Short mmCIF file of C-alpha atoms and ligand atoms in Angstrom, two decimals:
data_model
loop_
_atom_site.label_atom_id
_atom_site.label_comp_id
_atom_site.label_asym_id
_atom_site.label_seq_id
_atom_site.Cartn_x
_atom_site.Cartn_y
_atom_site.Cartn_z
CA MET A 226 64.87 41.06 -3.51
CA ALA A 227 61.97 38.75 -4.32
CA SER A 228 58.52 40.23 -3.77
CA PHE A 229 54.94 40.09 -5.04
CA ARG A 230 52.77 43.04 -6.03
CA LYS A 231 49.00 43.00 -6.10
CA ASN A 232 48.74 43.74 -9.83
CA GLN A 233 50.89 40.74 -10.79
CA THR A 234 49.91 37.33 -12.14
CA LEU A 235 49.58 33.87 -10.64
CA ASN A 236 52.42 32.88 -12.94
CA LYS A 237 54.63 35.53 -11.37
CA PHE A 238 53.72 34.21 -7.93
CA GLN A 239 54.63 30.66 -8.92
CA THR A 240 58.00 31.86 -10.26
CA LEU A 241 58.57 33.83 -7.07
CA ILE A 242 57.94 30.74 -4.94
CA GLY A 243 60.56 28.96 -7.06
CA GLU A 244 63.07 31.78 -6.55
CA ILE A 245 62.58 31.79 -2.79
CA TYR A 246 62.01 28.12 -1.99
CA ALA A 247 63.12 25.76 -4.79
CA LEU A 248 66.67 25.35 -3.53
CA THR A 249 65.68 24.61 0.06
CA ASP A 250 62.69 22.51 -1.02
CA ASP A 251 64.77 20.38 -3.39
CA ARG A 252 67.39 19.73 -0.74
CA THR A 253 65.08 19.21 2.21
CA TYR A 254 61.68 17.95 1.08
CA SER A 255 60.51 14.90 -0.81
CA LEU A 256 57.38 15.32 -2.90
CA TRP A 257 55.43 13.61 -0.12
CA ASP A 258 56.82 16.16 2.37
CA LEU A 259 55.59 18.98 0.11
CA LEU A 260 52.15 17.37 -0.04
CA THR A 261 52.07 16.91 3.72
CA GLN A 262 52.88 20.59 4.26
CA GLN A 263 50.29 21.67 1.72
CA GLN A 264 47.66 19.51 3.42
CA ARG A 265 48.72 20.66 6.88
CA PHE A 266 48.18 24.34 6.09
CA THR A 267 44.96 23.63 4.19
CA MET A 268 43.60 21.92 7.29
CA ARG A 269 44.62 24.89 9.42
CA ALA A 270 42.77 27.17 7.01
CA LEU A 271 39.69 24.96 7.30
CA LYS A 272 39.95 25.26 11.07
CA GLY A 273 39.88 29.03 10.53
CA ILE A 274 36.58 28.58 8.66
CA ARG A 275 35.08 26.38 11.41
CA LYS A 276 36.13 28.80 14.14
CA GLY A 277 35.06 31.88 12.19
CA ASN A 278 38.64 33.18 12.46
CA LYS A 279 39.27 35.11 9.25
CA LYS A 280 42.88 36.01 10.12
CA LYS A 281 43.72 32.34 10.57
CA LEU A 282 41.96 31.48 7.34
CA ILE A 283 43.81 34.15 5.34
CA LYS A 284 47.28 33.24 6.62
CA ASN A 285 46.87 29.51 6.09
CA LEU A 286 45.11 29.90 2.74
CA MET A 287 48.13 31.88 1.47
CA ILE A 288 50.65 29.39 2.89
CA SER A 289 48.70 26.47 1.43
CA LEU A 290 48.68 28.20 -1.97
CA SER A 291 52.45 28.65 -1.81
CA TRP A 292 53.01 24.94 -1.06
CA LEU A 293 50.74 24.12 -3.99
CA MET A 294 53.04 26.23 -6.17
CA ALA A 295 56.04 24.32 -4.79
CA ILE A 296 54.40 21.03 -5.82
CA ALA A 297 53.70 22.40 -9.32
CA ASN A 298 57.29 23.64 -9.53
CA ARG A 299 58.59 20.18 -8.64
CA PHE A 300 56.69 18.79 -11.66
CA HIS A 301 57.49 21.81 -13.87
CA ILE A 302 53.77 22.44 -14.39
CA THR A 303 52.63 26.04 -14.94
CA ILE A 304 49.45 26.31 -12.91
CA GLU A 305 48.12 29.47 -14.58
CA ASP A 306 48.10 27.80 -18.01
CA GLU A 307 46.44 24.68 -16.63
CA VAL A 308 43.77 26.74 -14.89
CA TRP A 309 42.81 28.46 -18.17
CA ARG A 310 42.87 25.26 -20.13
CA ARG A 311 40.57 23.74 -17.55
CA PHE A 312 38.38 26.82 -16.97
CA PRO A 313 38.36 28.85 -20.23
CA MET A 314 36.26 31.59 -18.63
CA CYS A 315 33.55 29.03 -17.79
CA CYS A 316 32.80 26.04 -15.53
CA SER A 317 35.04 23.10 -16.42
CA TYR A 318 32.11 20.69 -16.08
CA CYS A 319 29.04 22.32 -17.65
CA GLY A 320 30.88 24.92 -19.76
CA LYS A 321 28.70 27.78 -18.48
CA LYS A 322 29.35 31.08 -16.72
CA PRO A 323 27.81 31.19 -14.16
CA CYS A 324 28.01 27.44 -13.65
CA GLU A 325 24.70 25.60 -14.15
CA CYS A 326 25.81 22.22 -12.79
CA LYS A 327 23.30 22.33 -9.92
CA GLN A 328 20.33 22.88 -12.27
CA THR A 329 21.34 20.69 -15.21
CA LYS A 330 22.86 17.78 -13.22
CA LEU A 331 25.05 16.52 -16.06
CA SER A 332 26.33 12.99 -15.59
CA ARG A 333 29.39 13.62 -17.69
CA ARG A 334 31.82 16.51 -18.20
CA LYS A 335 30.85 18.59 -21.24
CA LYS A 336 33.45 18.94 -23.97
CA ILE A 337 34.34 22.61 -24.01
CA ARG A 338 35.55 24.10 -27.26
CA ILE A 339 37.98 26.95 -26.73
CA LYS A 340 37.48 29.55 -29.44
CA LYS A 341 40.22 31.87 -28.34
CA PHE A 342 42.62 31.43 -25.50
CA ILE A 343 41.91 34.53 -23.46
CA LYS A 344 42.78 35.05 -19.85
CA PRO A 345 42.76 37.92 -17.38
CA ARG A 346 46.00 39.84 -17.00
CA SER A 347 46.39 39.53 -13.24
CA LEU A 348 45.82 37.22 -10.32
CA SER A 349 43.07 39.48 -9.00
CA GLY A 350 41.40 39.45 -12.43
CA MET A 351 41.52 35.68 -12.28
CA GLN A 352 39.89 35.65 -8.86
CA ARG A 353 37.13 37.94 -10.17
CA ILE A 354 36.40 35.63 -13.10
CA PHE A 355 36.06 32.70 -10.71
CA ASN A 356 33.48 34.67 -8.78
CA GLU A 357 31.55 35.09 -12.05
CA ILE A 358 31.80 31.37 -12.84
CA TYR A 359 31.02 30.20 -9.29
CA PRO A 360 29.21 33.11 -7.57
CA SER A 361 30.02 33.11 -3.86
CA LYS A 362 26.34 33.83 -3.10
CA SER A 363 25.38 30.42 -4.43
CA ARG A 364 27.02 28.49 -1.59
CA THR A 365 28.30 28.87 1.97
CA LEU A 366 31.93 29.36 2.97
CA ALA A 367 31.86 25.94 4.68
CA ASP A 368 30.70 24.33 1.42
CA ALA A 369 33.52 26.04 -0.46
CA GLY A 370 35.93 24.70 2.16
CA VAL A 371 34.63 21.14 1.84
CA HIS A 372 35.02 21.35 -1.94
CA TRP A 373 38.62 22.56 -1.50
CA ALA A 374 39.44 19.63 0.81
CA GLU A 375 37.92 17.24 -1.73
CA GLU A 376 40.10 18.64 -4.53
CA MET A 377 43.19 18.53 -2.34
CA GLY A 378 42.59 14.81 -1.88
CA GLU A 379 42.33 14.44 -5.65
CA VAL A 380 45.73 16.13 -6.09
CA SER A 381 47.28 13.51 -3.75
CA GLU A 382 45.49 10.72 -5.56
CA ALA A 383 46.68 11.93 -8.99
CA ILE A 384 50.29 12.22 -7.79
CA HIS A 385 50.12 8.81 -6.15
CA ASN A 386 48.85 7.24 -9.39
CA TYR A 387 51.43 8.92 -11.59
CA LEU A 388 54.36 8.03 -9.36
CA GLY A 389 53.16 4.44 -9.31
CA GLN A 390 52.82 3.89 -13.05
CA HIS A 391 54.27 6.92 -14.86
CA PHE A 392 51.64 7.04 -17.60
CA GLU A 393 51.40 10.33 -19.47
CA LYS A 394 47.63 10.33 -18.95
CA GLN A 395 48.26 10.26 -15.23
CA PHE A 396 50.58 13.24 -15.53
CA ASP A 397 47.72 15.11 -17.24
CA GLY A 398 45.62 14.09 -14.25
CA ILE A 399 48.02 15.97 -11.97
CA LYS A 400 47.68 19.08 -14.16
CA HIS A 401 43.87 18.90 -13.99
CA GLU A 402 43.78 18.37 -10.25
CA LEU A 403 46.22 21.20 -9.57
CA ALA A 404 43.97 23.46 -11.66
CA ASP A 405 40.84 22.29 -9.81
CA CYS A 406 42.50 22.77 -6.45
CA THR A 407 43.57 26.30 -7.41
CA SER A 408 40.02 27.11 -8.52
CA CYS A 409 38.80 26.01 -5.08
CA ILE A 410 41.29 28.32 -3.38
CA PHE A 411 39.74 31.15 -5.41
CA GLY A 412 36.32 29.85 -4.39
CA VAL A 413 37.15 29.93 -0.67
CA ALA A 414 38.72 33.38 -1.00
CA ASN A 415 35.62 34.69 -2.82
CA SER A 416 33.25 33.23 -0.23
CA ALA A 417 35.29 34.74 2.62
CA ASP A 418 35.76 38.07 0.84
CA ILE A 419 39.56 37.74 0.75
CA ASN A 420 41.60 39.37 -2.02
CA ILE A 421 44.41 36.88 -2.61
CA ALA A 422 46.68 39.29 -4.53
CA ILE A 423 46.51 41.91 -1.76
CA GLU A 424 47.23 39.33 0.93
CA LEU A 425 50.19 37.93 -1.01
CA GLU A 426 51.57 41.45 -1.45
CA LYS A 427 51.41 41.94 2.34
CA MET A 428 53.04 38.61 3.01
CA PHE A 429 55.71 38.41 0.31
CA TYR A 430 57.11 41.95 0.48
CA LYS A 431 60.62 40.70 1.13
CA ASN A 432 61.61 37.15 0.17
CA CYS A 433 60.42 34.28 2.42
CA HIS A 434 57.54 35.46 4.63
CA VAL A 435 59.18 33.92 7.71
CA CYS A 436 62.99 34.36 7.45
CA HIS A 437 62.89 37.14 4.78
CA GLU A 438 65.73 35.56 2.87
CA ALA A 439 65.92 34.27 -0.72
CA PRO A 440 66.70 31.46 -0.96
CA CYS A 441 64.77 30.74 2.23
CA ILE A 442 66.90 29.58 5.16
CA CYS A 443 64.06 28.29 7.36
CA THR A 444 65.03 24.90 8.72
CA PHE A 445 62.90 21.76 8.54
CA THR A 446 62.19 22.19 12.27
CA THR A 447 61.24 25.88 11.94
CA VAL A 448 58.69 24.96 9.28
CA SER A 449 57.31 21.98 11.18
CA GLN A 450 56.88 24.13 14.29
CA LEU A 451 55.23 27.01 12.46
CA ARG A 452 52.00 27.78 14.32
CA THR A 453 49.72 29.82 12.15
ZN1 ZN B 3 29.15 23.87 -13.94
ZN1 ZN B 4 62.32 31.12 5.18
#
């Protein structure tokens, strides 16, 4: 049985999504389909923010995160590693914890030297670090949501560019954007006081969260009609 426990890592969650969904995804969905689904559930989560409906936000935030993992799996990119390369316990832009971008207004990304590659041991530890880098008090939940939408667009853009020209630099762009998008998911969760690891444990206690099978046997129609 495939399941997630709250003390596990983001890496474990990504592997789990592969175990449950890779077979069905590979047979049923093009990369563009995966992106459409990821965007669809992100938008539903944003609707949850606008309506002040936390339950709706939680459910769709988790589903959106799992589609993001499916996209990373399609490219064989390990999101956890990319997140720590991009955010080595500090802001990826100004290199500070907490982030000082608002005060310093840098026009260019600072080169961050990584002394030692350290990272928290669990997904919840990761979420905590992101709250230290980007304190939820410093912005509203709506602002965090807008930032997430912006980064989701950049993921699409990076994939579009890479699939057009297949330059290695463009592949690196996908890695960066997936990391940025993940950091925004942590940001939204922190602003809304949602513990991602706990929610994933509740949702993925037995295989697919809808059909409870692994591999998932949800049909294309079931997924497209999912109202969350
Ligand atoms: Zn910063
Ligand atoms: Zn299923």
